[in-house]
Tab-separated table of C-alpha atoms in Angstrom:
chain	number	residue	atom	x	y	z
A	1	UNK	CA	-7.615	-66.870	21.578
A	2	UNK	CA	-7.115	-67.438	25.300
A	3	UNK	CA	-5.584	-64.538	27.256
A	4	UNK	CA	-5.518	-63.370	30.828
A	5	UNK	CA	-6.519	-59.860	31.885
A	6	UNK	CA	-4.851	-57.881	34.625
A	7	UNK	CA	-6.900	-55.099	36.135
A	8	UNK	CA	-5.030	-52.809	38.650
A	9	UNK	CA	-7.565	-51.637	41.284
A	10	UNK	CA	-7.289	-49.765	44.507
A	11	UNK	CA	-10.477	-50.752	46.571
A	12	UNK	CA	-10.169	-48.275	49.429
A	13	UNK	CA	-9.708	-44.552	48.954
A	14	UNK	CA	-9.541	-44.793	45.229
A	15	UNK	CA	-7.457	-42.059	43.644
A	16	UNK	CA	-10.357	-40.276	42.072
A	17	UNK	CA	-9.861	-37.109	43.969
A	18	UNK	CA	-10.796	-35.018	41.004
A	19	UNK	CA	-14.384	-36.249	41.474
A	20	UNK	CA	-14.458	-35.045	45.085
A	21	UNK	CA	-16.344	-31.926	44.086
A	22	UNK	CA	-19.348	-34.110	43.267
A	23	UNK	CA	-18.864	-37.465	45.095
A	24	UNK	CA	-17.725	-37.966	48.650
A	25	UNK	CA	-15.111	-40.584	49.455
A	26	UNK	CA	-17.552	-43.392	50.268
A	27	UNK	CA	-19.395	-42.653	47.001
A	28	UNK	CA	-16.155	-42.500	45.051
A	29	UNK	CA	-15.268	-45.968	46.365
A	30	UNK	CA	-18.734	-47.341	45.415
A	31	UNK	CA	-18.417	-45.677	41.933
A	32	UNK	CA	-14.928	-47.121	41.430
A	33	UNK	CA	-16.414	-50.553	42.266
A	34	UNK	CA	-19.266	-50.029	39.749
A	35	UNK	CA	-16.789	-49.086	36.983
A	36	UNK	CA	-14.679	-52.112	37.885
A	37	UNK	CA	-17.746	-54.353	37.450
A	38	UNK	CA	-18.278	-52.920	34.041
A	39	UNK	CA	-14.709	-53.649	33.020
A	40	UNK	CA	-14.762	-57.183	34.481
A	41	UNK	CA	-18.028	-57.891	32.730
A	42	UNK	CA	-16.474	-56.843	29.413
A	43	UNK	CA	-13.345	-58.866	29.992
A	44	UNK	CA	-15.247	-62.065	31.001
A	45	UNK	CA	-17.649	-61.790	28.068
A	46	UNK	CA	-14.538	-61.860	25.900
A	47	UNK	CA	-14.076	-65.393	27.165
A	48	UNK	CA	-11.125	-64.621	29.377
A	49	UNK	CA	-10.260	-64.636	33.036
A	50	UNK	CA	-9.476	-61.607	35.102
A	51	UNK	CA	-7.011	-61.015	37.967
A	52	UNK	CA	-7.383	-57.877	40.006
A	53	UNK	CA	-4.088	-56.464	41.037
A	54	UNK	CA	-4.731	-54.700	44.340
A	55	UNK	CA	-2.179	-52.747	46.378
A	56	UNK	CA	-4.543	-52.438	49.364
A	57	UNK	CA	-5.798	-55.608	51.237
A	58	UNK	CA	-8.139	-57.108	52.122
A	59	UNK	CA	-10.295	-57.308	49.001
A	60	UNK	CA	-12.370	-60.245	47.684
A	61	UNK	CA	-14.272	-60.534	44.494
A	62	UNK	CA	-16.735	-63.206	43.522
A	63	UNK	CA	-15.858	-63.415	39.871
A	64	UNK	CA	-12.238	-62.518	39.700
A	65	UNK	CA	-8.934	-63.663	41.084
A	66	UNK	CA	-7.324	-61.131	43.340
A	67	UNK	CA	-3.528	-60.648	43.742
A	68	UNK	CA	-2.540	-58.350	46.561
A	69	UNK	CA	0.834	-56.737	46.228
A	70	UNK	CA	2.648	-54.138	48.388
A	71	UNK	CA	4.990	-52.570	45.852
A	72	UNK	CA	4.225	-49.699	43.372
A	73	UNK	CA	1.743	-50.080	40.531
A	74	UNK	CA	4.487	-50.506	37.918
A	75	UNK	CA	6.441	-53.064	39.963
A	76	UNK	CA	3.248	-54.955	40.713
A	77	UNK	CA	2.332	-55.169	37.031
A	78	UNK	CA	5.887	-56.100	35.976
A	79	UNK	CA	5.894	-58.804	38.637
A	80	UNK	CA	2.591	-60.137	37.257
A	81	UNK	CA	3.722	-60.000	33.564
A	82	UNK	CA	6.619	-62.329	34.506
A	83	UNK	CA	4.081	-64.967	35.651
A	84	UNK	CA	2.222	-65.067	32.406
A	85	UNK	CA	2.531	-68.012	29.963
A	86	UNK	CA	-0.233	-66.718	27.729
A	87	UNK	CA	-1.078	-63.439	26.055
A	88	UNK	CA	-1.999	-60.664	28.564
A	89	UNK	CA	-4.288	-57.820	28.615
A	90	UNK	CA	-3.536	-54.906	31.017
A	91	UNK	CA	-6.743	-52.856	31.414
A	92	UNK	CA	-7.555	-49.986	33.631
A	93	UNK	CA	-10.492	-50.194	36.026
A	94	UNK	CA	-11.851	-46.748	35.180
A	95	UNK	CA	-12.933	-47.216	31.521
A	96	UNK	CA	-16.473	-48.444	32.049
A	97	UNK	CA	-17.591	-47.850	28.495
A	98	UNK	CA	-15.455	-50.730	27.202
A	99	UNK	CA	-17.418	-53.578	25.518
A	100	UNK	CA	-16.432	-57.179	24.935
A	101	UNK	CA	-17.339	-57.685	21.355
A	102	UNK	CA	-16.576	-54.552	19.441
A	103	UNK	CA	-13.757	-53.355	21.673
A	104	UNK	CA	-11.661	-56.021	23.402
A	105	UNK	CA	-11.896	-58.178	20.333
A	106	UNK	CA	-10.249	-55.370	18.343
A	107	UNK	CA	-7.268	-55.585	20.622
A	108	UNK	CA	-6.824	-59.296	20.804
A	109	UNK	CA	-7.310	-59.838	17.060
A	110	UNK	CA	-4.328	-57.719	16.234
A	111	UNK	CA	-1.810	-59.176	13.866
A	112	UNK	CA	0.896	-57.277	15.691
A	113	UNK	CA	2.925	-58.312	18.774
A	114	UNK	CA	1.149	-55.722	20.797
A	115	UNK	CA	-1.935	-53.477	20.580
A	116	UNK	CA	-2.488	-50.403	22.753
A	117	UNK	CA	-5.276	-47.898	23.450
A	118	UNK	CA	-4.053	-44.458	24.492
A	119	UNK	CA	-5.735	-42.614	27.369
A	120	UNK	CA	-8.297	-39.886	26.595
A	121	UNK	CA	-8.213	-36.166	26.414
A	122	UNK	CA	-5.311	-34.282	28.073
A	123	UNK	CA	-3.952	-37.574	29.129
A	124	UNK	CA	-1.058	-39.060	27.186
A	125	UNK	CA	-1.678	-42.078	29.339
A	126	UNK	CA	-2.422	-45.737	28.451
A	127	UNK	CA	-5.759	-47.402	29.014
A	128	UNK	CA	-5.252	-50.904	27.613
A	129	UNK	CA	-2.257	-52.915	26.420
A	130	UNK	CA	-2.607	-56.380	24.826
A	131	UNK	CA	0.624	-58.306	24.739
A	132	UNK	CA	1.301	-61.602	22.955
A	133	UNK	CA	4.587	-61.982	24.749
A	134	UNK	CA	4.003	-60.300	28.133
A	135	UNK	CA	7.143	-61.672	29.798
A	136	UNK	CA	9.329	-59.594	27.506
A	137	UNK	CA	7.452	-56.297	28.295
A	138	UNK	CA	7.912	-53.765	30.999
A	139	UNK	CA	5.079	-51.414	32.074
A	140	UNK	CA	5.760	-47.793	32.913
A	141	UNK	CA	2.544	-46.066	33.984
A	142	UNK	CA	2.233	-42.501	35.235
A	143	UNK	CA	3.050	-39.386	33.126
A	144	UNK	CA	3.229	-39.666	29.316
A	145	UNK	CA	2.907	-43.466	29.541
A	146	UNK	CA	1.637	-43.913	25.972
A	147	UNK	CA	4.748	-42.611	24.387
A	148	UNK	CA	6.860	-44.448	26.962
A	149	UNK	CA	5.079	-47.711	26.141
A	150	UNK	CA	5.557	-47.191	22.442
A	151	UNK	CA	9.256	-46.700	23.090
A	152	UNK	CA	9.546	-49.816	25.300
A	153	UNK	CA	7.698	-51.868	22.610
A	154	UNK	CA	10.328	-50.683	20.127
A	155	UNK	CA	13.063	-51.682	22.505
A	156	UNK	CA	11.419	-55.139	22.755
A	157	UNK	CA	11.340	-55.370	18.923
A	158	UNK	CA	7.538	-55.556	19.050
A	159	UNK	CA	5.319	-54.538	16.170
A	160	UNK	CA	2.430	-52.392	17.485
A	161	UNK	CA	-1.107	-51.539	16.553
A	162	UNK	CA	-2.631	-48.409	18.093
A	163	UNK	CA	-6.354	-48.983	18.511
A	164	UNK	CA	-8.561	-45.978	17.776
A	165	UNK	CA	-11.541	-46.033	20.113
A	166	UNK	CA	-13.405	-43.303	21.879
A	167	UNK	CA	-15.127	-45.797	24.311
A	168	UNK	CA	-11.856	-47.364	25.355
A	169	UNK	CA	-9.895	-44.083	25.479
A	170	UNK	CA	-12.528	-42.561	27.800
A	171	UNK	CA	-11.141	-42.882	31.352
A	172	UNK	CA	-13.317	-41.360	34.023
A	173	UNK	CA	-11.330	-38.898	36.092
A	174	UNK	CA	-13.291	-35.661	36.361
A	175	UNK	CA	-16.782	-34.421	36.786
A	176	UNK	CA	-16.783	-33.523	32.973
A	177	UNK	CA	-16.223	-37.213	32.155
A	178	UNK	CA	-19.376	-38.402	33.921
A	179	UNK	CA	-21.572	-37.127	31.055
A	180	UNK	CA	-20.036	-39.746	28.756
A	181	UNK	CA	-21.314	-42.555	31.044
A	182	UNK	CA	-24.811	-40.987	30.950
A	183	UNK	CA	-24.795	-40.579	27.202
A	184	UNK	CA	-22.938	-43.755	26.102
A	185	UNK	CA	-23.160	-46.116	29.083
A	186	UNK	CA	-26.515	-47.909	28.580
A	187	UNK	CA	-26.871	-50.954	30.688
A	188	UNK	CA	-23.770	-50.363	32.660
A	189	UNK	CA	-23.326	-50.534	36.498
A	190	UNK	CA	-21.537	-47.244	36.552
A	191	UNK	CA	-24.449	-45.506	34.801
A	192	UNK	CA	-26.924	-47.189	37.191
A	193	UNK	CA	-24.764	-45.871	40.108
A	194	UNK	CA	-24.878	-42.345	38.735
A	195	UNK	CA	-28.551	-42.309	38.026
A	196	UNK	CA	-29.346	-43.758	41.458
A	197	UNK	CA	-27.196	-40.973	42.951
A	198	UNK	CA	-29.315	-38.362	41.217
A	199	UNK	CA	-27.066	-37.441	38.265
A	200	UNK	CA	-28.549	-36.315	34.969
A	201	UNK	CA	-27.397	-34.593	31.825
A	202	UNK	CA	-27.637	-30.724	32.007
A	203	UNK	CA	-26.763	-27.823	29.828
A	204	UNK	CA	-24.840	-24.850	31.383
A	205	UNK	CA	-25.602	-21.252	30.598
A	206	UNK	CA	-23.318	-21.354	27.523
A	207	UNK	CA	-25.120	-24.442	26.125
A	208	UNK	CA	-22.258	-26.809	26.966
A	209	UNK	CA	-23.254	-30.285	28.083
A	210	UNK	CA	-22.400	-31.404	31.656
A	211	UNK	CA	-23.942	-33.198	34.559
A	212	UNK	CA	-25.974	-32.043	37.513
A	213	UNK	CA	-26.830	-33.817	40.718
A	214	UNK	CA	-30.229	-33.546	42.372
A	215	UNK	CA	-30.212	-33.641	45.319
A	216	UNK	CA	-26.622	-32.271	45.626
A	217	UNK	CA	-23.849	-34.263	47.400
A	218	UNK	CA	-24.177	-34.621	51.168
A	219	UNK	CA	-21.344	-32.664	52.767
A	220	UNK	CA	-20.004	-35.472	55.031
A	221	UNK	CA	-16.730	-33.663	55.556
A	222	UNK	CA	-18.419	-30.522	56.872
A	223	UNK	CA	-20.611	-32.648	59.064
A	224	UNK	CA	-17.658	-34.385	60.536
A	225	UNK	CA	-15.922	-31.047	61.185
A	226	UNK	CA	-18.957	-29.907	63.129
A	227	UNK	CA	-18.956	-33.118	65.148
A	228	UNK	CA	-15.367	-32.806	66.205
A	229	UNK	CA	-15.130	-31.789	69.903
A	230	UNK	CA	-13.173	-28.597	70.539
A	231	UNK	CA	-9.539	-29.119	71.612
B	1	UNK	CA	-19.048	-44.657	-2.956
B	2	UNK	CA	-19.286	-41.039	-4.072
B	3	UNK	CA	-20.312	-38.554	-1.412
B	4	UNK	CA	-19.956	-34.887	-0.752
B	5	UNK	CA	-18.486	-33.384	2.420
B	6	UNK	CA	-19.718	-30.262	4.028
B	7	UNK	CA	-17.287	-28.579	6.457
B	8	UNK	CA	-18.589	-25.624	8.529
B	9	UNK	CA	-15.875	-23.091	8.951
B	10	UNK	CA	-15.569	-19.612	10.386
B	11	UNK	CA	-12.334	-18.116	8.869
B	12	UNK	CA	-12.211	-14.902	10.896
B	13	UNK	CA	-12.269	-14.720	14.665
B	14	UNK	CA	-12.804	-18.442	14.998
B	15	UNK	CA	-14.769	-19.399	18.152
B	16	UNK	CA	-11.789	-21.026	19.825
B	17	UNK	CA	-11.782	-18.580	22.740
B	18	UNK	CA	-10.962	-21.356	25.140
B	19	UNK	CA	-7.484	-21.353	23.549
B	20	UNK	CA	-6.962	-17.755	24.187
B	21	UNK	CA	-4.844	-18.469	27.248
B	22	UNK	CA	-2.105	-19.888	24.934
B	23	UNK	CA	-2.814	-18.489	21.364
B	24	UNK	CA	-3.640	-14.933	20.546
B	25	UNK	CA	-6.454	-14.204	18.019
B	26	UNK	CA	-4.252	-14.115	14.928
B	27	UNK	CA	-2.626	-17.403	15.975
B	28	UNK	CA	-6.000	-19.020	16.707
B	29	UNK	CA	-7.111	-18.091	13.133
B	30	UNK	CA	-3.962	-19.573	11.699
B	31	UNK	CA	-4.335	-22.669	13.808
B	32	UNK	CA	-7.970	-23.130	12.804
B	33	UNK	CA	-6.837	-22.877	9.179
B	34	UNK	CA	-4.197	-25.531	9.750
B	35	UNK	CA	-6.733	-27.873	11.374
B	36	UNK	CA	-9.091	-27.185	8.499
B	37	UNK	CA	-6.333	-28.218	6.015
B	38	UNK	CA	-5.928	-31.496	7.822
B	39	UNK	CA	-9.646	-32.186	7.655
B	40	UNK	CA	-9.856	-31.251	3.937
B	41	UNK	CA	-6.875	-33.476	3.177
B	42	UNK	CA	-8.507	-36.481	4.841
B	43	UNK	CA	-11.749	-35.826	3.088
B	44	UNK	CA	-10.162	-35.498	-0.299
B	45	UNK	CA	-8.010	-38.609	0.205
B	46	UNK	CA	-11.258	-40.399	0.659
B	47	UNK	CA	-12.000	-39.609	-3.012
B	48	UNK	CA	-14.605	-37.007	-2.233
B	49	UNK	CA	-15.211	-33.339	-2.844
B	50	UNK	CA	-15.571	-30.741	-0.059
B	51	UNK	CA	-17.604	-27.643	0.362
B	52	UNK	CA	-16.671	-25.262	3.091
B	53	UNK	CA	-19.762	-23.679	4.664
B	54	UNK	CA	-18.686	-20.246	5.794
B	55	UNK	CA	-20.788	-17.706	7.662
B	56	UNK	CA	-18.262	-14.898	7.384
B	57	UNK	CA	-17.145	-13.681	3.860
B	58	UNK	CA	-14.864	-13.219	2.054
B	59	UNK	CA	-13.003	-16.577	2.074
B	60	UNK	CA	-11.362	-18.431	-0.777
B	61	UNK	CA	-9.743	-21.895	-0.832
B	62	UNK	CA	-7.695	-23.462	-3.563
B	63	UNK	CA	-8.842	-26.971	-3.088
B	64	UNK	CA	-12.454	-26.701	-1.919
B	65	UNK	CA	-15.752	-25.158	-2.916
B	66	UNK	CA	-16.830	-22.377	-0.603
B	67	UNK	CA	-20.470	-21.539	0.200
B	68	UNK	CA	-20.920	-18.273	2.164
B	69	UNK	CA	-24.199	-18.174	4.071
B	70	UNK	CA	-25.496	-15.438	6.425
B	71	UNK	CA	-27.890	-17.490	8.561
B	72	UNK	CA	-27.073	-19.550	11.652
B	73	UNK	CA	-25.019	-22.681	11.494
B	74	UNK	CA	-27.954	-25.036	11.750
B	75	UNK	CA	-29.961	-23.123	9.158
B	76	UNK	CA	-26.897	-23.052	6.825
B	77	UNK	CA	-26.337	-26.752	7.065
B	78	UNK	CA	-29.998	-27.592	6.637
B	79	UNK	CA	-30.174	-25.328	3.534
B	80	UNK	CA	-27.082	-27.209	2.138
B	81	UNK	CA	-28.501	-30.745	2.932
B	82	UNK	CA	-31.503	-29.869	0.816
B	83	UNK	CA	-29.200	-29.339	-2.250
B	84	UNK	CA	-27.695	-32.783	-2.013
B	85	UNK	CA	-28.449	-35.540	-4.517
B	86	UNK	CA	-25.759	-37.883	-3.204
B	87	UNK	CA	-24.770	-39.054	0.333
B	88	UNK	CA	-23.343	-36.342	2.572
B	89	UNK	CA	-20.784	-36.116	5.263
B	90	UNK	CA	-20.994	-33.176	7.699
B	91	UNK	CA	-17.593	-32.897	9.368
B	92	UNK	CA	-16.327	-30.377	11.812
B	93	UNK	CA	-13.177	-28.390	10.973
B	94	UNK	CA	-11.523	-28.860	14.438
B	95	UNK	CA	-10.871	-32.600	14.302
B	96	UNK	CA	-7.467	-32.637	12.740
B	97	UNK	CA	-6.533	-36.232	13.795
B	98	UNK	CA	-9.125	-37.651	11.355
B	99	UNK	CA	-7.573	-39.910	8.627
B	100	UNK	CA	-8.980	-40.909	5.265
B	101	UNK	CA	-8.481	-44.634	5.153
B	102	UNK	CA	-9.100	-45.920	8.686
B	103	UNK	CA	-11.518	-43.205	9.738
B	104	UNK	CA	-13.737	-41.713	7.085
B	105	UNK	CA	-13.960	-45.117	5.335
B	106	UNK	CA	-15.498	-46.493	8.627
B	107	UNK	CA	-18.262	-43.973	8.337
B	108	UNK	CA	-19.073	-44.307	4.594
B	109	UNK	CA	-18.969	-48.073	4.550
B	110	UNK	CA	-21.798	-48.301	7.146
B	111	UNK	CA	-24.673	-50.590	6.216
B	112	UNK	CA	-27.076	-48.302	8.045
B	113	UNK	CA	-28.784	-45.163	6.749
B	114	UNK	CA	-26.585	-42.979	8.884
B	115	UNK	CA	-23.372	-43.120	10.820
B	116	UNK	CA	-22.314	-40.672	13.448
B	117	UNK	CA	-19.282	-39.843	15.609
B	118	UNK	CA	-19.960	-38.267	18.992
B	119	UNK	CA	-17.847	-35.406	20.141
B	120	UNK	CA	-15.173	-35.942	22.757
B	121	UNK	CA	-14.881	-35.598	26.449
B	122	UNK	CA	-17.383	-33.493	28.358
B	123	UNK	CA	-18.997	-32.707	25.079
B	124	UNK	CA	-22.128	-34.549	24.066
B	125	UNK	CA	-21.675	-32.855	20.758
B	126	UNK	CA	-21.448	-34.383	17.274
B	127	UNK	CA	-18.159	-34.359	15.299
B	128	UNK	CA	-19.200	-36.181	12.049
B	129	UNK	CA	-22.463	-37.382	10.391
B	130	UNK	CA	-22.645	-39.445	7.341
B	131	UNK	CA	-26.086	-39.457	5.647
B	132	UNK	CA	-27.132	-41.620	2.786
B	133	UNK	CA	-30.307	-39.663	2.340
B	134	UNK	CA	-29.326	-36.077	3.489
B	135	UNK	CA	-32.415	-34.297	2.226
B	136	UNK	CA	-34.597	-36.082	4.828
B	137	UNK	CA	-32.380	-35.033	7.723
B	138	UNK	CA	-32.313	-31.956	9.863
B	139	UNK	CA	-29.122	-30.913	11.713
B	140	UNK	CA	-29.315	-29.455	15.227
B	141	UNK	CA	-25.836	-28.481	16.471
B	142	UNK	CA	-25.042	-26.763	19.844
B	143	UNK	CA	-25.764	-28.340	23.194
B	144	UNK	CA	-26.285	-32.082	23.595
B	145	UNK	CA	-26.399	-32.472	19.738
B	146	UNK	CA	-25.334	-36.169	19.750
B	147	UNK	CA	-28.572	-37.229	21.476
B	148	UNK	CA	-30.571	-34.695	19.534
B	149	UNK	CA	-29.209	-36.115	16.232
B	150	UNK	CA	-29.981	-39.645	17.407
B	151	UNK	CA	-33.583	-38.615	18.150
B	152	UNK	CA	-33.922	-36.805	14.748
B	153	UNK	CA	-32.633	-39.971	12.984
B	154	UNK	CA	-35.270	-41.995	14.760
B	155	UNK	CA	-37.916	-39.503	13.640
B	156	UNK	CA	-36.620	-39.894	10.022
B	157	UNK	CA	-36.831	-43.703	10.431
B	158	UNK	CA	-33.014	-44.017	9.854
B	159	UNK	CA	-31.031	-46.982	11.098
B	160	UNK	CA	-27.893	-45.618	12.756
B	161	UNK	CA	-24.333	-46.762	13.455
B	162	UNK	CA	-22.327	-44.964	16.169
B	163	UNK	CA	-18.754	-45.016	15.163
B	164	UNK	CA	-16.284	-45.516	18.012
B	165	UNK	CA	-13.156	-43.522	17.312
B	166	UNK	CA	-10.811	-41.544	19.692
B	167	UNK	CA	-9.238	-39.763	16.693
B	168	UNK	CA	-12.577	-38.582	15.240
B	169	UNK	CA	-14.031	-37.766	18.719
B	170	UNK	CA	-11.092	-35.539	19.585
B	171	UNK	CA	-12.158	-32.025	18.816
B	172	UNK	CA	-9.654	-29.375	19.747
B	173	UNK	CA	-11.228	-26.773	22.071
B	174	UNK	CA	-8.921	-26.228	24.961
B	175	UNK	CA	-5.224	-26.067	25.858
B	176	UNK	CA	-5.496	-29.564	27.315
B	177	UNK	CA	-6.537	-30.960	23.822
B	178	UNK	CA	-3.359	-29.678	22.128
B	179	UNK	CA	-1.313	-32.484	23.595
B	180	UNK	CA	-3.329	-34.982	21.513
B	181	UNK	CA	-2.100	-33.272	18.322
B	182	UNK	CA	1.477	-33.446	19.548
B	183	UNK	CA	1.150	-37.187	20.503
B	184	UNK	CA	-1.000	-38.461	17.751
B	185	UNK	CA	-0.816	-35.921	14.862
B	186	UNK	CA	2.282	-36.940	13.017
B	187	UNK	CA	2.475	-35.417	9.559
B	188	UNK	CA	-0.396	-33.029	10.199
B	189	UNK	CA	-0.491	-29.247	9.384
B	190	UNK	CA	-1.932	-28.556	12.863
B	191	UNK	CA	1.067	-30.298	14.592
B	192	UNK	CA	3.472	-28.453	12.336
B	193	UNK	CA	1.836	-25.153	13.356
B	194	UNK	CA	2.089	-25.998	17.065
B	195	UNK	CA	5.688	-27.108	16.794
B	196	UNK	CA	6.589	-23.953	14.844
B	197	UNK	CA	4.874	-21.901	17.478
B	198	UNK	CA	7.149	-23.478	20.208
B	199	UNK	CA	4.756	-25.942	21.680
B	200	UNK	CA	5.990	-29.262	23.227
B	201	UNK	CA	4.755	-31.981	25.581
B	202	UNK	CA	5.385	-31.291	29.232
B	203	UNK	CA	4.649	-32.906	32.568
B	204	UNK	CA	3.202	-30.823	35.321
B	205	UNK	CA	4.270	-31.150	38.966
B	206	UNK	CA	1.703	-33.945	39.526
B	207	UNK	CA	3.091	-35.929	36.527
B	208	UNK	CA	0.144	-35.118	34.353
B	209	UNK	CA	0.743	-34.630	30.639
B	210	UNK	CA	0.133	-31.199	29.085
B	211	UNK	CA	1.741	-28.719	26.732
B	212	UNK	CA	4.190	-25.897	27.285
B	213	UNK	CA	5.067	-23.085	24.934
B	214	UNK	CA	8.593	-21.730	24.687
B	215	UNK	CA	8.884	-18.807	24.211
B	216	UNK	CA	5.462	-18.062	25.739
B	217	UNK	CA	2.654	-16.259	23.863
B	218	UNK	CA	3.298	-12.599	22.954
B	219	UNK	CA	0.887	-10.497	24.943
B	220	UNK	CA	-0.535	-8.416	22.089
B	221	UNK	CA	-3.395	-7.285	24.292
B	222	UNK	CA	-1.178	-5.973	27.009
B	223	UNK	CA	1.037	-4.257	24.437
B	224	UNK	CA	-1.902	-2.539	22.960
B	225	UNK	CA	-3.153	-1.349	26.306
B	226	UNK	CA	0.340	0.135	26.901
B	227	UNK	CA	0.224	1.803	23.478
B	228	UNK	CA	-3.167	3.403	24.059
B	229	UNK	CA	-2.762	7.107	24.622
B	230	UNK	CA	-4.202	8.368	27.915
B	231	UNK	CA	-7.687	9.935	27.727
């Protein structure tokens, strides 16, 4: 089945502030790019084209179309959905564990009008939506968007399949999430980035699994404070 | 396929201390029992019998066998595996979103020697293992048990399927996890317990989804401090 994928992406100052304890801003941008590459690779291996929906120009990508929009994320997505004459996949850029075969195929092979992957733990969000009739739908991200999207689907008269997948539900927001990439992200750009940055799996004193960084993050912000001339 | 399920369970003072901010000890025990009922129901709907492996007597259950053991969790499981003459499922008692049809069937229908569900976010743990030849295997819970179990399977010469499931990977450890039961746990005892205890879905000031409790938890500990006569 031919479909088109829409990947919202913020290239500069990505909103991964909850990773700032372990990655500085420049690194967070590079890490967000690495995760994006993993998502694009999975989408393209599914035999589908991808459009990045960016709200911060300029941004170019070798293997994907880029649409730059100035409105809010929801308005930008809903503008894009109206342009679609084929089924659409809306997929977040921070779910690097997604695979083409086992995962995206599960969504696009649905017999329902729509399939959806809820966001991971403590989220209530939405990681992926597949829509056979995208022009009828309206996205409403932020907050408890999974339940909102289920309600909007009902208003549209859509039948819905909820796809149960740990890999696709795992969005990377916090330090605690990085361990999933190290455990389950073999062959991925995002894992390569973390390993090249000195990350590895570590046990804390209670035997819980987490990540450590060796050597630790450079403190760019402290350095720049020192370099600021006195007023 | 006939198989037997082993469910480790600690009936008194369950180790859900990370929920103590929002459930007192008596409530945590009742909640752990409710989650256990959800897991037992899913196992039994799969057409299989269940044995609770308890390290704290006395405990009786109407619908399940109970084995009481005094050794550590790993030693108790490994003792039990040696008794098995049929395939075995080792399933944790704190994954109440598991379903019989879509979930446990995915494990037991594997063509490999073993199937495994990793634990959820920031975990690295193991939530379910299905073993066609349980007597050859050795469990090693705590810490990064998923990677440990993959290594042990390799040592046993087992082929392995990793099952990708958000529902089965979601173990309930912290306050942030409770929202998943409220969103995805329709018809479950654990959701009924939370709703009867006043829990509901709430957005924080940043628009993130969580739970609130109304009325809030009774402060037994504070009350007992007040009631303590002065020395």
